[in-house]
């Protein structure tokens, strides 16, 4: 009986040993997990923060330029500024971390003998310090303004151009804009941002972030375009559109800057440039073009078939000379929109062929209270699309629109096609 008692004591000690090992294992696991979390947190804090903003389009290779350890506005020009006096060198180093929420640098009260305000020194960086890099055209821009343009001055845009031969990439840095007009009459300020397009193909479209309530926005955003050969740079042009964000309606266009790259030599390194902002070149055309529409009214099923066939002689939408048109079709009953459709976008053409069919169910008998609106728009990725022209067909429509509508009512089940002139949207 004695050996049996001993084995029972051994079995009683096994749960105690297992519990001790489990406790040690649990303590070790918790300690390991806490150590890993601390390591991840410290590694994240040591990493260089990502660049402020780059607008990336689907299918386009656009990547931000790494900020690395450069936290100074004038860090790229450090070697050229070394020979400057100490006062100028200190005044050019603007700490980006001290900017306010609008991207502006806080103003300081200057005392006698204190270094000058950075805002007063920065223009010298472009006009004197970098005189070798700035093109002659940009230096003449401020003196070539007529008296009318000086009265309606829209500000100045500062930017830099560079070509990275190692990466075969074209680099554009939008630095800042100064002296913008106030687009908000109540607050007497603006919420500016900039859209940039590489012409003539308009494949690369980017935009900066919006800076709130400022007339001197400091963007300092870099856009890198890969896959553009250096030999092709001379054939391109940069189109900058300066806008003011409006939360409740279409954004206000402040102006534009067009930079043909022909004759600009980027083999010597980065080139700093500044250009006066001019009024947007609003298209002046005798007409908005024409739209070919086919309609068929089925009285038995109470449906309306609309076919958007073609558009021709569409006006130029911007400086590139070509638009990317598409058509929105809105069905109205008693002046209330009850259905909407749209066609596909046709790239870079003033004479688009759509051939797209839409069938609408009519909620009432007859077409007296029904009307169809056609909006021809220019597709702009990353911004609100611009209306090229408008057409309304219905019983109350004048001219060819009313005649076309009367015909489909008189001849149901017959497909009737007509060309119509577009009017202002």
mmCIF file of C-alpha atoms in Angstrom:
data_model
loop_
_atom_site.group_PDB
_atom_site.id
_atom_site.type_symbol
_atom_site.label_atom_id
_atom_site.label_comp_id
_atom_site.label_asym_id
_atom_site.label_seq_id
_atom_site.Cartn_x
_atom_site.Cartn_y
_atom_site.Cartn_z
ATOM 1 C CA UNK A 1 0.000 0.000 0.000
ATOM 2 C CA UNK A 2 2.938 2.419 0.590
ATOM 3 C CA UNK A 3 4.003 2.658 -3.103
ATOM 4 C CA UNK A 4 0.425 3.493 -4.110
ATOM 5 C CA UNK A 5 0.321 6.433 -1.657
ATOM 6 C CA UNK A 6 3.579 7.788 -3.057
ATOM 7 C CA UNK A 7 2.276 7.768 -6.655
ATOM 8 C CA UNK A 8 -0.838 9.679 -5.557
ATOM 9 C CA UNK A 9 1.341 12.393 -4.008
ATOM 10 C CA UNK A 10 3.288 12.685 -7.257
ATOM 11 C CA UNK A 11 0.039 13.076 -9.211
ATOM 12 C CA UNK A 12 -1.078 15.831 -6.802
ATOM 13 C CA UNK A 13 2.170 17.765 -7.397
ATOM 14 C CA UNK A 14 1.797 17.771 -11.261
ATOM 15 C CA UNK A 15 -0.968 20.478 -11.425
ATOM 16 C CA UNK A 16 1.109 22.697 -9.140
ATOM 17 C CA UNK A 17 4.179 22.405 -11.399
ATOM 18 C CA UNK A 18 2.065 23.039 -14.541
ATOM 19 C CA UNK A 19 0.523 26.130 -12.945
ATOM 20 C CA UNK A 20 3.946 27.529 -12.073
ATOM 21 C CA UNK A 21 5.250 27.023 -15.623
ATOM 22 C CA UNK A 22 2.070 28.554 -17.084
ATOM 23 C CA UNK A 23 2.464 31.638 -14.911
ATOM 24 C CA UNK A 24 6.096 32.082 -15.988
ATOM 25 C CA UNK A 25 5.063 31.621 -19.656
ATOM 26 C CA UNK A 26 2.302 34.216 -19.340
ATOM 27 C CA UNK A 27 4.653 36.755 -17.750
ATOM 28 C CA UNK A 28 7.245 36.149 -20.487
ATOM 29 C CA UNK A 29 4.645 36.554 -23.271
ATOM 30 C CA UNK A 30 3.301 39.820 -21.861
ATOM 31 C CA UNK A 31 6.815 41.195 -21.437
ATOM 32 C CA UNK A 32 7.743 40.232 -25.015
ATOM 33 C CA UNK A 33 4.585 41.876 -26.411
ATOM 34 C CA UNK A 34 5.249 45.094 -24.470
ATOM 35 C CA UNK A 35 8.866 45.178 -25.710
ATOM 36 C CA UNK A 36 7.768 44.735 -29.355
ATOM 37 C CA UNK A 37 5.214 47.568 -29.031
ATOM 38 C CA UNK A 38 7.857 49.888 -27.596
ATOM 39 C CA UNK A 39 10.254 49.047 -30.415
ATOM 40 C CA UNK A 40 7.604 49.745 -33.090
ATOM 41 C CA UNK A 41 6.660 53.044 -31.463
ATOM 42 C CA UNK A 42 10.270 54.207 -31.280
ATOM 43 C CA UNK A 43 10.973 53.175 -34.884
ATOM 44 C CA UNK A 44 7.919 55.101 -36.119
ATOM 45 C CA UNK A 45 8.964 58.228 -34.265
ATOM 46 C CA UNK A 46 12.443 58.084 -35.799
ATOM 47 C CA UNK A 47 11.206 57.797 -39.370
ATOM 48 C CA UNK A 48 11.193 60.827 -41.607
ATOM 49 C CA UNK A 49 7.611 62.098 -41.964
ATOM 50 C CA UNK A 50 6.099 61.771 -45.442
ATOM 51 C CA UNK A 51 5.974 64.753 -47.741
ATOM 52 C CA UNK A 52 3.129 67.150 -47.090
ATOM 53 C CA UNK A 53 0.921 66.413 -50.106
ATOM 54 C CA UNK A 54 1.026 65.052 -53.609
ATOM 55 C CA UNK A 55 -2.059 64.547 -55.742
ATOM 56 C CA UNK A 56 -1.696 61.079 -57.313
ATOM 57 C CA UNK A 57 -3.799 60.150 -60.313
ATOM 58 C CA UNK A 58 -4.776 56.583 -61.137
ATOM 59 C CA UNK A 59 -2.629 55.154 -63.922
ATOM 60 C CA UNK A 60 -0.103 58.020 -63.847
ATOM 61 C CA UNK A 61 3.345 57.621 -62.341
ATOM 62 C CA UNK A 62 3.574 60.662 -60.056
ATOM 63 C CA UNK A 63 5.534 60.271 -56.850
ATOM 64 C CA UNK A 64 6.524 62.747 -54.121
ATOM 65 C CA UNK A 65 10.092 63.847 -53.723
ATOM 66 C CA UNK A 66 11.394 62.704 -50.312
ATOM 67 C CA UNK A 67 11.866 65.460 -47.769
ATOM 68 C CA UNK A 68 14.686 63.575 -45.959
ATOM 69 C CA UNK A 69 16.253 65.831 -43.319
ATOM 70 C CA UNK A 70 15.528 69.095 -45.150
ATOM 71 C CA UNK A 71 13.164 71.070 -42.963
ATOM 72 C CA UNK A 72 14.224 74.453 -44.255
ATOM 73 C CA UNK A 73 12.627 76.405 -47.071
ATOM 74 C CA UNK A 74 15.993 77.343 -48.571
ATOM 75 C CA UNK A 75 17.720 73.986 -47.994
ATOM 76 C CA UNK A 76 18.123 73.267 -51.729
ATOM 77 C CA UNK A 77 20.146 76.412 -52.205
ATOM 78 C CA UNK A 78 22.432 75.920 -49.187
ATOM 79 C CA UNK A 79 25.611 75.756 -51.244
ATOM 80 C CA UNK A 80 24.828 78.936 -53.135
ATOM 81 C CA UNK A 81 23.897 80.894 -50.011
ATOM 82 C CA UNK A 82 27.048 79.948 -48.052
ATOM 83 C CA UNK A 83 28.929 82.913 -49.495
ATOM 84 C CA UNK A 84 26.162 85.372 -48.518
ATOM 85 C CA UNK A 85 26.419 87.563 -45.391
ATOM 86 C CA UNK A 86 25.320 86.004 -42.119
ATOM 87 C CA UNK A 87 22.222 88.191 -41.877
ATOM 88 C CA UNK A 88 20.908 86.995 -45.239
ATOM 89 C CA UNK A 89 21.704 83.363 -44.501
ATOM 90 C CA UNK A 90 19.826 83.358 -41.224
ATOM 91 C CA UNK A 91 16.840 85.156 -42.699
ATOM 92 C CA UNK A 92 16.398 82.617 -45.500
ATOM 93 C CA UNK A 93 16.051 79.630 -43.187
ATOM 94 C CA UNK A 94 12.304 79.570 -42.590
ATOM 95 C CA UNK A 95 11.293 76.777 -40.247
ATOM 96 C CA UNK A 96 8.267 75.031 -41.744
ATOM 97 C CA UNK A 97 7.251 73.770 -38.312
ATOM 98 C CA UNK A 98 6.553 77.349 -37.160
ATOM 99 C CA UNK A 99 3.960 78.001 -39.853
ATOM 100 C CA UNK A 100 0.321 78.419 -38.855
ATOM 101 C CA UNK A 101 -2.616 76.323 -40.066
ATOM 102 C CA UNK A 102 -2.884 78.400 -43.240
ATOM 103 C CA UNK A 103 0.720 77.701 -44.228
ATOM 104 C CA UNK A 104 1.865 81.273 -43.446
ATOM 105 C CA UNK A 105 4.829 82.265 -41.320
ATOM 106 C CA UNK A 106 4.042 84.324 -38.181
ATOM 107 C CA UNK A 107 5.127 87.941 -38.376
ATOM 108 C CA UNK A 108 7.539 89.205 -35.741
ATOM 109 C CA UNK A 109 8.079 92.756 -34.558
ATOM 110 C CA UNK A 110 11.486 93.897 -35.736
ATOM 111 C CA UNK A 111 13.728 95.973 -33.546
ATOM 112 C CA UNK A 112 16.657 98.109 -34.479
ATOM 113 C CA UNK A 113 19.626 95.970 -35.503
ATOM 114 C CA UNK A 114 17.505 92.820 -35.892
ATOM 115 C CA UNK A 115 17.681 90.751 -39.099
ATOM 116 C CA UNK A 116 15.168 91.687 -41.802
ATOM 117 C CA UNK A 117 11.820 89.968 -42.218
ATOM 118 C CA UNK A 118 12.074 86.789 -44.340
ATOM 119 C CA UNK A 119 9.190 88.004 -46.501
ATOM 120 C CA UNK A 120 11.231 91.023 -47.519
ATOM 121 C CA UNK A 121 14.341 88.952 -48.217
ATOM 122 C CA UNK A 122 12.835 86.071 -50.186
ATOM 123 C CA UNK A 123 12.164 88.146 -53.357
ATOM 124 C CA UNK A 124 15.893 88.889 -53.510
ATOM 125 C CA UNK A 125 16.544 85.151 -53.582
ATOM 126 C CA UNK A 126 14.701 84.946 -56.890
ATOM 127 C CA UNK A 127 15.778 88.248 -58.417
ATOM 128 C CA UNK A 128 19.398 88.609 -57.271
ATOM 129 C CA UNK A 129 20.705 85.487 -55.533
ATOM 130 C CA UNK A 130 19.635 83.183 -58.354
ATOM 131 C CA UNK A 131 20.111 85.540 -61.292
ATOM 132 C CA UNK A 132 22.177 82.913 -63.107
ATOM 133 C CA UNK A 133 19.428 80.280 -62.846
ATOM 134 C CA UNK A 134 16.384 82.428 -63.617
ATOM 135 C CA UNK A 135 15.490 82.724 -67.267
ATOM 136 C CA UNK A 136 15.628 86.189 -68.914
ATOM 137 C CA UNK A 137 11.918 85.987 -69.727
ATOM 138 C CA UNK A 138 10.953 85.688 -66.070
ATOM 139 C CA UNK A 139 13.082 88.742 -65.192
ATOM 140 C CA UNK A 140 11.293 90.790 -67.833
ATOM 141 C CA UNK A 141 7.828 89.670 -66.762
ATOM 142 C CA UNK A 142 7.506 92.332 -64.066
ATOM 143 C CA UNK A 143 8.542 95.147 -66.415
ATOM 144 C CA UNK A 144 6.531 94.108 -69.468
ATOM 145 C CA UNK A 145 3.103 94.652 -67.907
ATOM 146 C CA UNK A 146 0.865 97.207 -69.527
ATOM 147 C CA UNK A 147 -0.917 99.868 -67.526
ATOM 148 C CA UNK A 148 -4.202 97.925 -67.667
ATOM 149 C CA UNK A 149 -2.589 94.752 -66.341
ATOM 150 C CA UNK A 150 -0.965 96.658 -63.485
ATOM 151 C CA UNK A 151 -4.370 97.957 -62.422
ATOM 152 C CA UNK A 152 -5.738 94.411 -62.302
ATOM 153 C CA UNK A 153 -2.701 92.680 -60.835
ATOM 154 C CA UNK A 154 -3.500 89.099 -59.809
ATOM 155 C CA UNK A 155 -0.271 88.257 -58.017
ATOM 156 C CA UNK A 156 2.931 86.350 -58.756
ATOM 157 C CA UNK A 157 3.617 82.607 -58.844
ATOM 158 C CA UNK A 158 7.016 81.251 -57.723
ATOM 159 C CA UNK A 159 8.120 77.757 -58.771
ATOM 160 C CA UNK A 160 11.166 75.742 -59.787
ATOM 161 C CA UNK A 161 11.911 73.245 -62.557
ATOM 162 C CA UNK A 162 14.464 70.436 -62.535
ATOM 163 C CA UNK A 163 15.263 67.288 -64.501
ATOM 164 C CA UNK A 164 16.675 64.253 -62.684
ATOM 165 C CA UNK A 165 18.802 62.444 -65.259
ATOM 166 C CA UNK A 166 19.499 59.511 -62.929
ATOM 167 C CA UNK A 167 15.792 58.756 -62.441
ATOM 168 C CA UNK A 168 14.719 60.154 -65.836
ATOM 169 C CA UNK A 169 12.148 62.288 -64.054
ATOM 170 C CA UNK A 170 10.827 65.827 -64.531
ATOM 171 C CA UNK A 171 10.462 67.636 -61.182
ATOM 172 C CA UNK A 172 8.227 70.681 -60.595
ATOM 173 C CA UNK A 173 8.173 72.446 -57.228
ATOM 174 C CA UNK A 174 5.340 74.924 -56.628
ATOM 175 C CA UNK A 175 6.833 77.186 -53.972
ATOM 176 C CA UNK A 176 4.386 80.002 -53.294
ATOM 177 C CA UNK A 177 2.145 82.737 -54.648
ATOM 178 C CA UNK A 178 2.106 86.354 -53.522
ATOM 179 C CA UNK A 179 -0.340 89.212 -53.775
ATOM 180 C CA UNK A 180 -3.432 87.205 -54.726
ATOM 181 C CA UNK A 181 -6.736 89.110 -54.891
ATOM 182 C CA UNK A 182 -9.452 88.515 -52.306
ATOM 183 C CA UNK A 183 -12.230 86.352 -53.793
ATOM 184 C CA UNK A 184 -14.395 86.352 -50.650
ATOM 185 C CA UNK A 185 -15.920 89.809 -50.292
ATOM 186 C CA UNK A 186 -17.023 89.222 -46.703
ATOM 187 C CA UNK A 187 -13.714 88.088 -45.205
ATOM 188 C CA UNK A 188 -11.606 89.919 -47.840
ATOM 189 C CA UNK A 189 -9.392 86.861 -48.289
ATOM 190 C CA UNK A 190 -9.145 83.659 -50.367
ATOM 191 C CA UNK A 191 -8.688 79.902 -49.945
ATOM 192 C CA UNK A 192 -6.177 79.336 -52.766
ATOM 193 C CA UNK A 193 -4.913 76.161 -54.386
ATOM 194 C CA UNK A 194 -3.197 75.443 -57.718
ATOM 195 C CA UNK A 195 -3.917 72.960 -60.487
ATOM 196 C CA UNK A 196 -1.098 72.076 -62.868
ATOM 197 C CA UNK A 197 -1.335 70.333 -66.240
ATOM 198 C CA UNK A 198 1.430 69.246 -68.618
ATOM 199 C CA UNK A 199 0.411 70.167 -72.168
ATOM 200 C CA UNK A 200 -0.321 69.295 -74.891
ATOM 201 C CA UNK A 201 -1.512 65.783 -73.995
ATOM 202 C CA UNK A 202 -3.033 66.685 -70.591
ATOM 203 C CA UNK A 203 -2.123 63.226 -69.249
ATOM 204 C CA UNK A 204 -0.482 64.573 -66.094
ATOM 205 C CA UNK A 205 -2.852 66.643 -63.928
ATOM 206 C CA UNK A 206 -2.042 67.432 -60.304
ATOM 207 C CA UNK A 207 -3.121 69.955 -57.694
ATOM 208 C CA UNK A 208 -1.878 71.324 -54.403
ATOM 209 C CA UNK A 209 -3.691 71.338 -51.092
ATOM 210 C CA UNK A 210 -6.009 74.224 -50.178
ATOM 211 C CA UNK A 211 -4.571 76.869 -47.847
ATOM 212 C CA UNK A 212 -7.238 78.677 -45.843
ATOM 213 C CA UNK A 213 -7.696 82.446 -45.620
ATOM 214 C CA UNK A 214 -4.458 83.737 -47.113
ATOM 215 C CA UNK A 215 -3.422 85.936 -50.025
ATOM 216 C CA UNK A 216 0.228 84.810 -49.862
ATOM 217 C CA UNK A 217 0.050 80.990 -49.784
ATOM 218 C CA UNK A 218 3.311 79.057 -49.260
ATOM 219 C CA UNK A 219 2.685 75.616 -50.818
ATOM 220 C CA UNK A 220 6.241 74.252 -51.234
ATOM 221 C CA UNK A 221 4.953 71.045 -52.870
ATOM 222 C CA UNK A 222 7.024 68.912 -55.228
ATOM 223 C CA UNK A 223 5.618 66.816 -58.080
ATOM 224 C CA UNK A 224 7.833 64.265 -59.831
ATOM 225 C CA UNK A 225 6.830 62.914 -63.247
ATOM 226 C CA UNK A 226 8.616 59.731 -64.264
ATOM 227 C CA UNK A 227 8.988 58.386 -67.790
ATOM 228 C CA UNK A 228 9.392 61.755 -69.578
ATOM 229 C CA UNK A 229 12.561 61.753 -71.747
ATOM 230 C CA UNK A 230 14.731 64.851 -71.529
ATOM 231 C CA UNK A 231 14.518 65.301 -75.311
ATOM 232 C CA UNK A 232 10.744 65.630 -75.004
ATOM 233 C CA UNK A 233 10.862 68.436 -72.402
ATOM 234 C CA UNK A 234 11.292 71.124 -75.065
ATOM 235 C CA UNK A 235 7.986 70.112 -76.682
ATOM 236 C CA UNK A 236 5.940 70.484 -73.478
ATOM 237 C CA UNK A 237 4.305 73.381 -71.670
ATOM 238 C CA UNK A 238 3.141 73.837 -68.078
ATOM 239 C CA UNK A 239 -0.285 75.302 -67.384
ATOM 240 C CA UNK A 240 -0.965 76.535 -63.836
ATOM 241 C CA UNK A 241 -4.500 77.490 -62.821
ATOM 242 C CA UNK A 242 -4.815 79.407 -59.545
ATOM 243 C CA UNK A 243 -8.205 78.940 -57.864
ATOM 244 C CA UNK A 244 -9.963 79.824 -54.625
ATOM 245 C CA UNK A 245 -11.932 77.030 -52.962
ATOM 246 C CA UNK A 246 -15.643 77.672 -52.413
ATOM 247 C CA UNK A 247 -17.501 75.222 -50.201
ATOM 248 C CA UNK A 248 -20.992 76.095 -51.449
ATOM 249 C CA UNK A 249 -20.520 76.749 -55.175
ATOM 250 C CA UNK A 250 -18.070 76.369 -58.040
ATOM 251 C CA UNK A 251 -14.491 77.339 -57.144
ATOM 252 C CA UNK A 252 -13.443 80.837 -58.236
ATOM 253 C CA UNK A 253 -10.727 81.062 -60.888
ATOM 254 C CA UNK A 254 -8.151 83.697 -59.882
ATOM 255 C CA UNK A 255 -5.967 83.395 -62.972
ATOM 256 C CA UNK A 256 -3.501 81.258 -64.882
ATOM 257 C CA UNK A 257 0.158 80.970 -65.881
ATOM 258 C CA UNK A 258 1.350 79.278 -69.087
ATOM 259 C CA UNK A 259 5.029 78.269 -69.346
ATOM 260 C CA UNK A 260 6.277 76.861 -72.695
ATOM 261 C CA UNK A 261 9.378 74.791 -71.934
ATOM 262 C CA UNK A 262 10.925 75.437 -75.347
ATOM 263 C CA UNK A 263 14.263 77.158 -74.878
ATOM 264 C CA UNK A 264 14.481 76.405 -71.147
ATOM 265 C CA UNK A 265 17.725 74.540 -70.404
ATOM 266 C CA UNK A 266 17.522 72.219 -67.379
ATOM 267 C CA UNK A 267 20.838 70.424 -67.865
ATOM 268 C CA UNK A 268 22.596 72.843 -65.487
ATOM 269 C CA UNK A 269 20.377 71.961 -62.532
ATOM 270 C CA UNK A 270 17.368 73.453 -60.800
ATOM 271 C CA UNK A 271 15.915 76.629 -62.285
ATOM 272 C CA UNK A 272 13.941 79.032 -60.094
ATOM 273 C CA UNK A 273 11.267 81.044 -61.896
ATOM 274 C CA UNK A 274 8.515 83.544 -61.159
ATOM 275 C CA UNK A 275 5.673 84.665 -63.422
ATOM 276 C CA UNK A 276 2.858 87.160 -63.158
ATOM 277 C CA UNK A 277 -0.603 85.602 -62.889
ATOM 278 C CA UNK A 278 -2.891 86.744 -65.706
ATOM 279 C CA UNK A 279 -6.627 86.514 -66.273
ATOM 280 C CA UNK A 280 -7.898 83.177 -67.520
ATOM 281 C CA UNK A 281 -8.250 83.029 -71.280
ATOM 282 C CA UNK A 282 -12.043 82.669 -71.474
ATOM 283 C CA UNK A 283 -13.066 81.170 -74.771
ATOM 284 C CA UNK A 284 -14.722 83.642 -77.129
ATOM 285 C CA UNK A 285 -16.719 81.675 -79.669
ATOM 286 C CA UNK A 286 -19.718 82.597 -81.767
ATOM 287 C CA UNK A 287 -21.295 79.270 -80.827
ATOM 288 C CA UNK A 288 -20.986 76.394 -78.423
ATOM 289 C CA UNK A 289 -21.160 73.726 -81.109
ATOM 290 C CA UNK A 290 -23.920 71.358 -82.139
ATOM 291 C CA UNK A 291 -25.386 68.106 -80.822
ATOM 292 C CA UNK A 292 -27.092 65.374 -82.867
ATOM 293 C CA UNK A 293 -29.954 63.791 -80.888
ATOM 294 C CA UNK A 294 -32.401 61.044 -81.848
ATOM 295 C CA UNK A 295 -35.696 60.644 -79.954
ATOM 296 C CA UNK A 296 -38.463 58.025 -80.046
ATOM 297 C CA UNK A 297 -41.639 58.083 -77.946
ATOM 298 C CA UNK A 298 -43.385 54.742 -77.303
ATOM 299 C CA UNK A 299 -46.972 55.589 -76.362
ATOM 300 C CA UNK A 300 -47.909 51.948 -75.670
ATOM 301 C CA UNK A 301 -45.144 51.348 -73.091
ATOM 302 C CA UNK A 302 -44.933 55.019 -72.089
ATOM 303 C CA UNK A 303 -41.150 55.175 -72.566
ATOM 304 C CA UNK A 304 -38.826 57.681 -74.207
ATOM 305 C CA UNK A 305 -35.724 56.482 -76.053
ATOM 306 C CA UNK A 306 -32.903 59.025 -76.301
ATOM 307 C CA UNK A 307 -29.823 58.440 -78.449
ATOM 308 C CA UNK A 308 -26.859 60.809 -78.145
ATOM 309 C CA UNK A 309 -25.222 60.435 -81.553
ATOM 310 C CA UNK A 310 -22.596 63.112 -82.237
ATOM 311 C CA UNK A 311 -21.219 66.515 -81.269
ATOM 312 C CA UNK A 312 -19.376 68.854 -83.624
ATOM 313 C CA UNK A 313 -17.597 72.216 -83.629
ATOM 314 C CA UNK A 314 -17.186 72.221 -79.853
ATOM 315 C CA UNK A 315 -15.191 75.298 -78.710
ATOM 316 C CA UNK A 316 -11.741 75.128 -77.173
ATOM 317 C CA UNK A 317 -11.951 74.548 -73.448
ATOM 318 C CA UNK A 318 -8.492 75.797 -72.406
ATOM 319 C CA UNK A 319 -5.025 76.688 -73.639
ATOM 320 C CA UNK A 320 -4.409 73.139 -74.868
ATOM 321 C CA UNK A 321 -6.977 73.715 -77.607
ATOM 322 C CA UNK A 322 -8.859 70.450 -77.079
ATOM 323 C CA UNK A 323 -11.604 69.313 -74.725
ATOM 324 C CA UNK A 324 -12.583 65.896 -73.329
ATOM 325 C CA UNK A 325 -16.363 66.066 -73.885
ATOM 326 C CA UNK A 326 -19.143 63.945 -72.494
ATOM 327 C CA UNK A 327 -22.925 64.456 -72.247
ATOM 328 C CA UNK A 328 -25.215 64.424 -69.224
ATOM 329 C CA UNK A 329 -28.880 63.658 -69.935
ATOM 330 C CA UNK A 330 -31.454 64.801 -67.342
ATOM 331 C CA UNK A 331 -35.175 63.926 -67.538
ATOM 332 C CA UNK A 332 -37.600 66.403 -65.929
ATOM 333 C CA UNK A 333 -41.266 66.013 -64.984
ATOM 334 C CA UNK A 334 -43.043 69.252 -64.040
ATOM 335 C CA UNK A 335 -39.635 70.969 -63.667
ATOM 336 C CA UNK A 336 -38.406 68.281 -61.252
ATOM 337 C CA UNK A 337 -35.551 65.986 -62.256
ATOM 338 C CA UNK A 338 -36.629 62.360 -62.039
ATOM 339 C CA UNK A 339 -33.789 60.570 -63.871
ATOM 340 C CA UNK A 340 -30.260 61.173 -65.128
ATOM 341 C CA UNK A 341 -27.764 59.423 -67.419
ATOM 342 C CA UNK A 342 -24.390 60.235 -68.937
ATOM 343 C CA UNK A 343 -22.208 59.112 -71.824
ATOM 344 C CA UNK A 344 -18.577 58.052 -71.832
ATOM 345 C CA UNK A 345 -15.816 60.657 -72.136
ATOM 346 C CA UNK A 346 -14.267 61.213 -75.572
ATOM 347 C CA UNK A 347 -10.647 62.329 -75.318
ATOM 348 C CA UNK A 348 -9.196 65.422 -76.980
ATOM 349 C CA UNK A 349 -11.701 66.081 -79.762
ATOM 350 C CA UNK A 350 -14.034 68.902 -80.839
ATOM 351 C CA UNK A 351 -16.082 66.426 -82.919
ATOM 352 C CA UNK A 352 -17.108 63.545 -80.679
ATOM 353 C CA UNK A 353 -19.010 60.408 -81.713
ATOM 354 C CA UNK A 354 -20.993 58.897 -78.826
ATOM 355 C CA UNK A 355 -23.738 56.605 -80.242
ATOM 356 C CA UNK A 356 -25.153 55.849 -76.787
ATOM 357 C CA UNK A 357 -28.802 54.954 -76.135
ATOM 358 C CA UNK A 358 -30.839 55.619 -72.989
ATOM 359 C CA UNK A 359 -34.415 54.538 -72.217
ATOM 360 C CA UNK A 360 -36.504 56.579 -69.744
ATOM 361 C CA UNK A 361 -39.828 55.554 -68.179
ATOM 362 C CA UNK A 362 -42.404 58.348 -68.403
ATOM 363 C CA UNK A 363 -44.440 58.676 -65.156
ATOM 364 C CA UNK A 364 -47.466 60.232 -66.902
ATOM 365 C CA UNK A 365 -49.411 59.927 -70.151
ATOM 366 C CA UNK A 366 -48.218 62.240 -72.901
ATOM 367 C CA UNK A 367 -45.166 64.495 -73.121
ATOM 368 C CA UNK A 368 -46.690 67.864 -72.152
ATOM 369 C CA UNK A 369 -44.974 68.031 -68.743
ATOM 370 C CA UNK A 370 -41.813 66.161 -69.779
ATOM 371 C CA UNK A 371 -38.535 67.778 -70.880
ATOM 372 C CA UNK A 372 -35.007 66.528 -71.495
ATOM 373 C CA UNK A 373 -31.855 68.547 -70.723
ATOM 374 C CA UNK A 374 -28.497 67.821 -72.376
ATOM 375 C CA UNK A 375 -25.304 69.202 -70.782
ATOM 376 C CA UNK A 376 -22.061 68.884 -72.745
ATOM 377 C CA UNK A 377 -19.155 69.040 -70.269
ATOM 378 C CA UNK A 378 -15.373 68.972 -70.437
ATOM 379 C CA UNK A 379 -13.982 66.210 -68.226
ATOM 380 C CA UNK A 380 -11.338 67.468 -65.784
ATOM 381 C CA UNK A 381 -9.925 64.897 -63.360
ATOM 382 C CA UNK A 382 -9.464 66.222 -59.868
ATOM 383 C CA UNK A 383 -11.731 69.256 -60.277
ATOM 384 C CA UNK A 384 -15.248 70.271 -61.204
ATOM 385 C CA UNK A 385 -16.059 69.778 -64.863
ATOM 386 C CA UNK A 386 -16.759 72.833 -66.995
ATOM 387 C CA UNK A 387 -20.005 73.140 -68.957
ATOM 388 C CA UNK A 388 -19.341 73.585 -72.691
ATOM 389 C CA UNK A 389 -22.978 73.955 -73.799
ATOM 390 C CA UNK A 390 -26.595 73.193 -72.959
ATOM 391 C CA UNK A 391 -29.669 72.002 -74.849
ATOM 392 C CA UNK A 392 -33.283 71.572 -73.680
ATOM 393 C CA UNK A 393 -35.947 69.619 -75.589
ATOM 394 C CA UNK A 394 -39.563 69.887 -74.509
ATOM 395 C CA UNK A 395 -43.011 71.325 -75.222
ATOM 396 C CA UNK A 396 -41.959 74.742 -73.861
ATOM 397 C CA UNK A 397 -38.614 74.807 -75.694
ATOM 398 C CA UNK A 398 -38.091 77.384 -78.427
ATOM 399 C CA UNK A 399 -36.767 76.849 -81.941
ATOM 400 C CA UNK A 400 -35.581 73.420 -83.096
ATOM 401 C CA UNK A 401 -35.980 71.946 -79.591
ATOM 402 C CA UNK A 402 -39.737 72.570 -79.550
ATOM 403 C CA UNK A 403 -40.160 71.412 -83.162
ATOM 404 C CA UNK A 404 -38.297 68.157 -82.498
ATOM 405 C CA UNK A 405 -40.427 67.504 -79.424
ATOM 406 C CA UNK A 406 -43.681 68.112 -81.362
ATOM 407 C CA UNK A 407 -42.627 65.686 -84.097
ATOM 408 C CA UNK A 408 -41.991 62.750 -81.762
ATOM 409 C CA UNK A 409 -45.439 63.378 -80.203
ATOM 410 C CA UNK A 410 -47.130 63.444 -83.595
ATOM 411 C CA UNK A 411 -45.276 60.361 -84.868
ATOM 412 C CA UNK A 412 -44.872 57.884 -81.977
ATOM 413 C CA UNK A 413 -42.708 54.771 -82.388
ATOM 414 C CA UNK A 414 -40.618 56.617 -84.995
ATOM 415 C CA UNK A 415 -36.957 57.443 -84.383
ATOM 416 C CA UNK A 416 -36.383 61.093 -85.350
ATOM 417 C CA UNK A 417 -32.876 62.622 -85.349
ATOM 418 C CA UNK A 418 -31.961 66.319 -85.561
ATOM 419 C CA UNK A 419 -28.951 68.601 -85.104
ATOM 420 C CA UNK A 420 -29.365 71.250 -82.392
ATOM 421 C CA UNK A 421 -27.284 74.325 -81.563
ATOM 422 C CA UNK A 422 -25.885 74.383 -78.021
ATOM 423 C CA UNK A 423 -26.345 77.495 -75.899
ATOM 424 C CA UNK A 424 -24.460 78.828 -72.851
ATOM 425 C CA UNK A 425 -24.644 76.628 -69.783
#
